[in-house]
Amino acid sequence: MTETPPARPSAVDIAHPSHNPFDVPRPRNTNGIWIGIAVAVALHGIIGFYLWQWKFKAHYQEYSDEKTNAQLIKPPPPPPPPPPPPPPPKNLPPPPPVQPRPPAVLAPNIPAPPPLLIRPVEAPRPAPPAPPVVASPAPPPPRPSVISQPDWISRPDSDAMTQYYPERASRMGVSGRATITCTVTERGSMSDCEVSSEEPAGQDFGTAALKLSRMFRMRPLTRDGQPVGGAKVTVPLVFVLPKD
């Protein structure tokens, strides 16, 4: 019994209809490509011919001139020239000679005119200068009153002194003092305070005194029963380290 040879696979894969890279390449139909190229060349030729004809074709536009009837007006003739002057007459007698005028004869012993008496004009005397005006001296500005014995209503206590004690001086264990000069207002508070002196320098005791000035309050001066401000007061402050 003879064996039947296996069937040769066909060119078309039924199980895998997609293209297999191992299959034999199919022959390409080039007729469609040549037809497309011919159509593209024909279209380009038609478009080029149309553009060439449209660009180089002359377009004429007709114009018509309207007739205008014009009449030429002749200018008026120029005026005739003036007649020439008449010629001078001939054989005229010469002009009579000019006779000189005889000199005038003055009468002798003519009295001279009397002199005119003219008084000299006196220039007005200048008025005497006015005495210089001496301005009265301005009164000296009122000196601000200085309160030597202030009547304090409230002053910073020991807790406030400890609170505003300079931190650097506290760490170094340094005590000090400061003096400030302030202006007392109508309400008795301190304003415009300035540091007059501080010891030792560079430890910020003056700055601490300025901060404590807001806690001072005193009875202001009175004038006619009304409180007045503007007085100066000097406040000494002594900073001592609190004892443990």
PDB file of C-alpha atoms in Angstrom:
ATOM      1  CA  MET A   1       0.000   0.000   0.000  1.00  0.00           C
ATOM      2  CA  THR A   2       1.451   3.313  -1.114  1.00  0.00           C
ATOM      3  CA  GLU A   3       1.351   6.415   1.117  1.00  0.00           C
ATOM      4  CA  THR A   4      -0.412   9.478  -0.154  1.00  0.00           C
ATOM      5  CA  PRO A   5       1.915  12.491  -0.194  1.00  0.00           C
ATOM      6  CA  PRO A   6       0.811  15.358   2.004  1.00  0.00           C
ATOM      7  CA  ALA A   7      -1.201  18.050   0.369  1.00  0.00           C
ATOM      8  CA  ARG A   8       0.742  21.164  -0.662  1.00  0.00           C
ATOM      9  CA  PRO A   9      -0.404  24.208   1.214  1.00  0.00           C
ATOM     10  CA  SER A  10      -2.253  26.661  -0.950  1.00  0.00           C
ATOM     11  CA  ALA A  11      -1.244  30.298  -1.376  1.00  0.00           C
ATOM     12  CA  VAL A  12      -4.239  31.403   0.697  1.00  0.00           C
ATOM     13  CA  ASP A  13      -4.172  30.644   4.421  1.00  0.00           C
ATOM     14  CA  ILE A  14      -7.760  29.927   5.416  1.00  0.00           C
ATOM     15  CA  ALA A  15      -7.078  29.783   9.170  1.00  0.00           C
ATOM     16  CA  HIS A  16      -5.079  33.005   9.161  1.00  0.00           C
ATOM     17  CA  PRO A  17      -6.551  35.319   6.538  1.00  0.00           C
ATOM     18  CA  SER A  18      -4.103  38.152   7.477  1.00  0.00           C
ATOM     19  CA  HIS A  19      -0.789  38.526   5.688  1.00  0.00           C
ATOM     20  CA  ASN A  20       1.957  36.201   6.794  1.00  0.00           C
ATOM     21  CA  PRO A  21       5.488  37.610   6.462  1.00  0.00           C
ATOM     22  CA  PHE A  22       6.753  34.194   5.455  1.00  0.00           C
ATOM     23  CA  ASP A  23       4.376  33.877   2.513  1.00  0.00           C
ATOM     24  CA  VAL A  24       5.484  34.468  -1.026  1.00  0.00           C
ATOM     25  CA  PRO A  25       4.949  38.154  -1.910  1.00  0.00           C
ATOM     26  CA  ARG A  26       1.988  38.750  -4.117  1.00  0.00           C
ATOM     27  CA  PRO A  27       2.511  40.428  -7.460  1.00  0.00           C
ATOM     28  CA  ARG A  28       1.545  44.108  -7.450  1.00  0.00           C
ATOM     29  CA  ASN A  29      -0.798  45.625  -9.978  1.00  0.00           C
ATOM     30  CA  THR A  30       1.008  48.686 -11.379  1.00  0.00           C
ATOM     31  CA  ASN A  31      -1.691  49.710 -13.831  1.00  0.00           C
ATOM     32  CA  GLY A  32      -3.523  51.797 -11.233  1.00  0.00           C
ATOM     33  CA  ILE A  33      -0.331  53.705 -10.322  1.00  0.00           C
ATOM     34  CA  TRP A  34       0.373  54.661 -13.941  1.00  0.00           C
ATOM     35  CA  ILE A  35      -3.232  55.728 -14.417  1.00  0.00           C
ATOM     36  CA  GLY A  36      -3.072  57.954 -11.340  1.00  0.00           C
ATOM     37  CA  ILE A  37       0.190  59.529 -12.534  1.00  0.00           C
ATOM     38  CA  ALA A  38      -1.318  60.222 -15.960  1.00  0.00           C
ATOM     39  CA  VAL A  39      -4.401  61.848 -14.409  1.00  0.00           C
ATOM     40  CA  ALA A  40      -2.229  64.059 -12.125  1.00  0.00           C
ATOM     41  CA  VAL A  41      -0.042  65.151 -15.065  1.00  0.00           C
ATOM     42  CA  ALA A  42      -3.146  65.994 -17.134  1.00  0.00           C
ATOM     43  CA  LEU A  43      -4.650  68.055 -14.293  1.00  0.00           C
ATOM     44  CA  HIS A  44      -1.406  69.964 -13.777  1.00  0.00           C
ATOM     45  CA  GLY A  45      -1.191  70.663 -17.486  1.00  0.00           C
ATOM     46  CA  ILE A  46      -4.752  72.012 -17.594  1.00  0.00           C
ATOM     47  CA  ILE A  47      -4.177  74.236 -14.549  1.00  0.00           C
ATOM     48  CA  GLY A  48      -0.863  75.513 -15.941  1.00  0.00           C
ATOM     49  CA  PHE A  49      -2.419  76.345 -19.320  1.00  0.00           C
ATOM     50  CA  TYR A  50      -5.279  78.201 -17.638  1.00  0.00           C
ATOM     51  CA  LEU A  51      -2.915  80.245 -15.484  1.00  0.00           C
ATOM     52  CA  TRP A  52      -0.636  81.032 -18.425  1.00  0.00           C
ATOM     53  CA  GLN A  53      -3.573  82.187 -20.563  1.00  0.00           C
ATOM     54  CA  TRP A  54      -5.083  84.258 -17.717  1.00  0.00           C
ATOM     55  CA  LYS A  55      -1.764  85.956 -16.936  1.00  0.00           C
ATOM     56  CA  PHE A  56      -0.648  86.845 -20.462  1.00  0.00           C
ATOM     57  CA  LYS A  57      -4.005  87.681 -21.954  1.00  0.00           C
ATOM     58  CA  ALA A  58      -4.431  91.434 -22.387  1.00  0.00           C
ATOM     59  CA  HIS A  59      -7.542  93.037 -20.905  1.00  0.00           C
ATOM     60  CA  TYR A  60      -8.585  96.203 -22.659  1.00  0.00           C
ATOM     61  CA  GLN A  61     -10.923  98.836 -21.315  1.00  0.00           C
ATOM     62  CA  GLU A  62     -12.581 101.293 -23.580  1.00  0.00           C
ATOM     63  CA  TYR A  63     -12.807 104.950 -22.687  1.00  0.00           C
ATOM     64  CA  SER A  64     -14.964 107.561 -24.415  1.00  0.00           C
ATOM     65  CA  ASP A  65     -14.095 111.252 -24.355  1.00  0.00           C
ATOM     66  CA  GLU A  66     -16.936 113.696 -24.020  1.00  0.00           C
ATOM     67  CA  LYS A  67     -16.906 116.599 -26.422  1.00  0.00           C
ATOM     68  CA  THR A  68     -16.809 120.072 -24.955  1.00  0.00           C
ATOM     69  CA  ASN A  69     -17.725 123.101 -27.013  1.00  0.00           C
ATOM     70  CA  ALA A  70     -15.290 125.884 -26.199  1.00  0.00           C
ATOM     71  CA  GLN A  71     -15.335 129.378 -27.675  1.00  0.00           C
ATOM     72  CA  LEU A  72     -12.152 131.390 -27.890  1.00  0.00           C
ATOM     73  CA  ILE A  73     -12.579 135.001 -26.758  1.00  0.00           C
ATOM     74  CA  LYS A  74     -10.211 137.445 -28.358  1.00  0.00           C
ATOM     75  CA  PRO A  75      -8.454 139.792 -25.922  1.00  0.00           C
ATOM     76  CA  PRO A  76      -9.254 143.538 -26.221  1.00  0.00           C
ATOM     77  CA  PRO A  77      -6.790 145.600 -28.290  1.00  0.00           C
ATOM     78  CA  PRO A  78      -4.099 147.465 -26.335  1.00  0.00           C
ATOM     79  CA  PRO A  79      -4.644 151.202 -25.711  1.00  0.00           C
ATOM     80  CA  PRO A  80      -2.958 153.621 -28.151  1.00  0.00           C
ATOM     81  CA  PRO A  81       0.371 155.095 -27.061  1.00  0.00           C
ATOM     82  CA  PRO A  82       0.318 158.630 -25.558  1.00  0.00           C
ATOM     83  CA  PRO A  83       1.093 161.517 -27.978  1.00  0.00           C
ATOM     84  CA  PRO A  84       4.643 162.888 -27.890  1.00  0.00           C
ATOM     85  CA  PRO A  85       5.221 166.162 -25.995  1.00  0.00           C
ATOM     86  CA  PRO A  86       5.097 169.358 -28.098  1.00  0.00           C
ATOM     87  CA  PRO A  87       8.435 170.760 -29.172  1.00  0.00           C
ATOM     88  CA  PRO A  88       9.740 173.833 -27.303  1.00  0.00           C
ATOM     89  CA  PRO A  89       8.972 177.194 -29.005  1.00  0.00           C
ATOM     90  CA  LYS A  90      11.730 178.791 -30.949  1.00  0.00           C
ATOM     91  CA  ASN A  91      13.046 182.448 -30.938  1.00  0.00           C
ATOM     92  CA  LEU A  92      11.955 183.270 -27.361  1.00  0.00           C
ATOM     93  CA  PRO A  93      13.295 186.489 -25.734  1.00  0.00           C
ATOM     94  CA  PRO A  94      15.957 185.972 -23.034  1.00  0.00           C
ATOM     95  CA  PRO A  95      14.783 186.204 -19.413  1.00  0.00           C
ATOM     96  CA  PRO A  96      15.275 189.564 -17.653  1.00  0.00           C
ATOM     97  CA  PRO A  97      18.450 189.874 -15.583  1.00  0.00           C
ATOM     98  CA  VAL A  98      18.164 189.403 -11.837  1.00  0.00           C
ATOM     99  CA  GLN A  99      18.840 192.661 -10.010  1.00  0.00           C
ATOM    100  CA  PRO A 100      20.525 192.372  -6.563  1.00  0.00           C
ATOM    101  CA  ARG A 101      18.583 193.711  -3.571  1.00  0.00           C
ATOM    102  CA  PRO A 102      20.133 196.846  -2.031  1.00  0.00           C
ATOM    103  CA  PRO A 103      21.440 196.379   1.542  1.00  0.00           C
ATOM    104  CA  ALA A 104      19.222 197.513   4.368  1.00  0.00           C
ATOM    105  CA  VAL A 105      20.243 200.711   6.120  1.00  0.00           C
ATOM    106  CA  LEU A 106      20.067 200.535   9.926  1.00  0.00           C
ATOM    107  CA  ALA A 107      19.125 203.617  11.922  1.00  0.00           C
ATOM    108  CA  PRO A 108      22.054 204.844  14.060  1.00  0.00           C
ATOM    109  CA  ASN A 109      21.975 205.093  17.914  1.00  0.00           C
ATOM    110  CA  ILE A 110      19.365 202.447  18.512  1.00  0.00           C
ATOM    111  CA  PRO A 111      19.052 201.931  22.279  1.00  0.00           C
ATOM    112  CA  ALA A 112      19.729 198.394  23.501  1.00  0.00           C
ATOM    113  CA  PRO A 113      16.802 196.575  25.043  1.00  0.00           C
ATOM    114  CA  PRO A 114      16.626 196.762  28.857  1.00  0.00           C
ATOM    115  CA  PRO A 115      17.885 193.637  30.640  1.00  0.00           C
ATOM    116  CA  LEU A 116      15.324 191.287  32.025  1.00  0.00           C
ATOM    117  CA  LEU A 117      15.465 190.772  35.760  1.00  0.00           C
ATOM    118  CA  ILE A 118      15.023 187.061  36.325  1.00  0.00           C
ATOM    119  CA  ARG A 119      15.260 185.839  39.887  1.00  0.00           C
ATOM    120  CA  PRO A 120      17.185 182.607  40.336  1.00  0.00           C
ATOM    121  CA  VAL A 121      15.058 179.641  41.054  1.00  0.00           C
ATOM    122  CA  GLU A 122      15.816 178.173  44.437  1.00  0.00           C
ATOM    123  CA  ALA A 123      15.764 174.414  44.661  1.00  0.00           C
ATOM    124  CA  PRO A 124      13.521 173.113  47.430  1.00  0.00           C
ATOM    125  CA  ARG A 125      15.416 172.090  50.473  1.00  0.00           C
ATOM    126  CA  PRO A 126      15.275 168.368  51.250  1.00  0.00           C
ATOM    127  CA  ALA A 127      13.156 167.441  54.167  1.00  0.00           C
ATOM    128  CA  PRO A 128      15.089 166.468  57.260  1.00  0.00           C
ATOM    129  CA  PRO A 129      15.444 162.699  57.646  1.00  0.00           C
ATOM    130  CA  ALA A 130      12.928 161.063  59.827  1.00  0.00           C
ATOM    131  CA  PRO A 131      14.281 159.791  63.105  1.00  0.00           C
ATOM    132  CA  PRO A 132      15.024 156.080  62.993  1.00  0.00           C
ATOM    133  CA  VAL A 133      12.318 153.900  64.370  1.00  0.00           C
ATOM    134  CA  VAL A 134      13.738 151.806  67.129  1.00  0.00           C
ATOM    135  CA  ALA A 135      11.713 148.682  67.600  1.00  0.00           C
ATOM    136  CA  SER A 136      11.036 147.762  71.110  1.00  0.00           C
ATOM    137  CA  PRO A 137      12.872 144.630  72.113  1.00  0.00           C
ATOM    138  CA  ALA A 138      10.774 141.528  71.928  1.00  0.00           C
ATOM    139  CA  PRO A 139       9.921 140.097  75.268  1.00  0.00           C
ATOM    140  CA  PRO A 140      11.966 137.021  76.067  1.00  0.00           C
ATOM    141  CA  PRO A 141      10.123 133.779  75.551  1.00  0.00           C
ATOM    142  CA  PRO A 142       8.627 132.434  78.687  1.00  0.00           C
ATOM    143  CA  ARG A 143      10.870 129.904  80.230  1.00  0.00           C
ATOM    144  CA  PRO A 144       9.223 126.600  80.866  1.00  0.00           C
ATOM    145  CA  SER A 145       8.633 126.094  84.525  1.00  0.00           C
ATOM    146  CA  VAL A 146      10.552 123.294  86.173  1.00  0.00           C
ATOM    147  CA  ILE A 147       8.877 121.180  88.790  1.00  0.00           C
ATOM    148  CA  SER A 148      11.328 120.463  91.559  1.00  0.00           C
ATOM    149  CA  GLN A 149       8.962 118.668  93.928  1.00  0.00           C
ATOM    150  CA  PRO A 150       6.516 116.662  91.814  1.00  0.00           C
ATOM    151  CA  ASP A 151       3.321 115.389  93.393  1.00  0.00           C
ATOM    152  CA  TRP A 152       3.186 111.855  92.001  1.00  0.00           C
ATOM    153  CA  ILE A 153      -0.128 110.113  91.647  1.00  0.00           C
ATOM    154  CA  SER A 154       1.301 106.839  90.299  1.00  0.00           C
ATOM    155  CA  ARG A 155       4.825 105.501  89.722  1.00  0.00           C
ATOM    156  CA  PRO A 156       6.183 102.175  88.458  1.00  0.00           C
ATOM    157  CA  ASP A 157       6.500  99.560  91.192  1.00  0.00           C
ATOM    158  CA  SER A 158       9.216  96.970  91.732  1.00  0.00           C
ATOM    159  CA  ASP A 159       7.532  94.463  89.395  1.00  0.00           C
ATOM    160  CA  ALA A 160       7.614  96.976  86.549  1.00  0.00           C
ATOM    161  CA  MET A 161      11.267  97.774  87.289  1.00  0.00           C
ATOM    162  CA  THR A 162      12.058  94.070  87.104  1.00  0.00           C
ATOM    163  CA  GLN A 163      10.028  93.662  83.882  1.00  0.00           C
ATOM    164  CA  TYR A 164      11.868  96.476  82.050  1.00  0.00           C
ATOM    165  CA  TYR A 165      15.293  95.719  83.530  1.00  0.00           C
ATOM    166  CA  PRO A 166      17.812  95.543  80.640  1.00  0.00           C
ATOM    167  CA  GLU A 167      18.315  91.910  79.713  1.00  0.00           C
ATOM    168  CA  ARG A 168      22.024  92.218  79.031  1.00  0.00           C
ATOM    169  CA  ALA A 169      22.705  93.976  82.341  1.00  0.00           C
ATOM    170  CA  SER A 170      20.612  91.374  84.141  1.00  0.00           C
ATOM    171  CA  ARG A 171      22.680  88.522  82.684  1.00  0.00           C
ATOM    172  CA  MET A 172      25.924  90.274  83.603  1.00  0.00           C
ATOM    173  CA  GLY A 173      24.695  91.188  87.090  1.00  0.00           C
ATOM    174  CA  VAL A 174      25.146  94.949  86.500  1.00  0.00           C
ATOM    175  CA  SER A 175      23.129  97.598  88.377  1.00  0.00           C
ATOM    176  CA  GLY A 176      22.732 101.132  87.082  1.00  0.00           C
ATOM    177  CA  ARG A 177      20.797 104.364  87.034  1.00  0.00           C
ATOM    178  CA  ALA A 178      19.287 106.731  84.464  1.00  0.00           C
ATOM    179  CA  THR A 179      17.818 110.244  84.531  1.00  0.00           C
ATOM    180  CA  ILE A 180      15.114 111.385  82.086  1.00  0.00           C
ATOM    181  CA  THR A 181      13.597 114.840  81.490  1.00  0.00           C
ATOM    182  CA  CYS A 182       9.911 114.913  80.464  1.00  0.00           C
ATOM    183  CA  THR A 183       7.172 117.423  79.746  1.00  0.00           C
ATOM    184  CA  VAL A 184       4.072 117.218  81.913  1.00  0.00           C
ATOM    185  CA  THR A 185       0.786 117.363  80.005  1.00  0.00           C
ATOM    186  CA  GLU A 186      -2.500 118.810  81.229  1.00  0.00           C
ATOM    187  CA  ARG A 187      -3.547 115.337  82.353  1.00  0.00           C
ATOM    188  CA  GLY A 188      -0.368 114.796  84.333  1.00  0.00           C
ATOM    189  CA  SER A 189       1.216 112.199  82.011  1.00  0.00           C
ATOM    190  CA  MET A 190       4.787 112.332  80.723  1.00  0.00           C
ATOM    191  CA  SER A 191       5.573 113.217  77.086  1.00  0.00           C
ATOM    192  CA  ASP A 192       8.628 114.134  74.978  1.00  0.00           C
ATOM    193  CA  CYS A 193      10.954 112.345  77.354  1.00  0.00           C
ATOM    194  CA  GLU A 194      14.706 112.439  76.760  1.00  0.00           C
ATOM    195  CA  VAL A 195      17.569 110.654  78.464  1.00  0.00           C
ATOM    196  CA  SER A 196      19.699 113.144  80.406  1.00  0.00           C
ATOM    197  CA  SER A 197      22.247 110.659  81.737  1.00  0.00           C
ATOM    198  CA  GLU A 198      22.771 106.946  82.309  1.00  0.00           C
ATOM    199  CA  GLU A 199      25.347 104.903  84.204  1.00  0.00           C
ATOM    200  CA  PRO A 200      27.027 102.736  83.151  1.00  0.00           C
ATOM    201  CA  ALA A 201      26.884 103.598  79.454  1.00  0.00           C
ATOM    202  CA  GLY A 202      26.006 100.993  76.876  1.00  0.00           C
ATOM    203  CA  GLN A 203      23.789  98.899  79.163  1.00  0.00           C
ATOM    204  CA  ASP A 204      20.397 100.274  77.875  1.00  0.00           C
ATOM    205  CA  PHE A 205      19.353 101.739  81.241  1.00  0.00           C
ATOM    206  CA  GLY A 206      18.245 104.929  79.447  1.00  0.00           C
ATOM    207  CA  THR A 207      16.022 102.940  77.068  1.00  0.00           C
ATOM    208  CA  ALA A 208      14.457 101.121  80.018  1.00  0.00           C
ATOM    209  CA  ALA A 209      13.786 104.461  81.751  1.00  0.00           C
ATOM    210  CA  LEU A 210      11.995 105.796  78.658  1.00  0.00           C
ATOM    211  CA  LYS A 211       9.742 102.722  78.670  1.00  0.00           C
ATOM    212  CA  LEU A 212       8.940 103.244  82.354  1.00  0.00           C
ATOM    213  CA  SER A 213       8.047 106.932  81.768  1.00  0.00           C
ATOM    214  CA  ARG A 214       4.598 105.890  80.550  1.00  0.00           C
ATOM    215  CA  MET A 215       3.777 104.665  84.082  1.00  0.00           C
ATOM    216  CA  PHE A 216       4.468 108.031  85.762  1.00  0.00           C
ATOM    217  CA  ARG A 217       1.545 110.344  86.498  1.00  0.00           C
ATOM    218  CA  MET A 218       1.528 113.506  88.615  1.00  0.00           C
ATOM    219  CA  ARG A 219      -0.686 116.428  89.509  1.00  0.00           C
ATOM    220  CA  PRO A 220      -0.069 119.145  86.858  1.00  0.00           C
ATOM    221  CA  LEU A 221       0.370 122.814  87.637  1.00  0.00           C
ATOM    222  CA  THR A 222      -2.771 124.952  87.749  1.00  0.00           C
ATOM    223  CA  ARG A 223      -3.350 128.508  86.566  1.00  0.00           C
ATOM    224  CA  ASP A 224      -6.546 130.289  87.583  1.00  0.00           C
ATOM    225  CA  GLY A 225      -7.795 126.982  88.816  1.00  0.00           C
ATOM    226  CA  GLN A 226      -7.252 125.229  85.462  1.00  0.00           C
ATOM    227  CA  PRO A 227      -4.534 122.585  84.876  1.00  0.00           C
ATOM    228  CA  VAL A 228      -1.848 123.680  82.446  1.00  0.00           C
ATOM    229  CA  GLY A 229       0.814 121.640  80.730  1.00  0.00           C
ATOM    230  CA  GLY A 230       4.301 122.365  79.499  1.00  0.00           C
ATOM    231  CA  ALA A 231       6.230 122.141  82.733  1.00  0.00           C
ATOM    232  CA  LYS A 232       9.452 120.148  82.811  1.00  0.00           C
ATOM    233  CA  VAL A 233      10.246 117.493  85.371  1.00  0.00           C
ATOM    234  CA  THR A 234      13.394 115.452  85.942  1.00  0.00           C
ATOM    235  CA  VAL A 235      12.926 111.856  87.017  1.00  0.00           C
ATOM    236  CA  PRO A 236      15.883 109.813  88.361  1.00  0.00           C
ATOM    237  CA  LEU A 237      15.576 106.025  88.216  1.00  0.00           C
ATOM    238  CA  VAL A 238      17.795 103.484  89.986  1.00  0.00           C
ATOM    239  CA  PHE A 239      17.948  99.929  88.697  1.00  0.00           C
ATOM    240  CA  VAL A 240      18.916  97.309  91.264  1.00  0.00           C
ATOM    241  CA  LEU A 241      19.087  93.584  90.614  1.00  0.00           C
ATOM    242  CA  PRO A 242      16.317  91.731  92.392  1.00  0.00           C
ATOM    243  CA  LYS A 243      17.441  89.587  95.281  1.00  0.00           C
ATOM    244  CA  ASP A 244      16.823  85.884  94.970  1.00  0.00           C
TER     245      ASP A 244
END
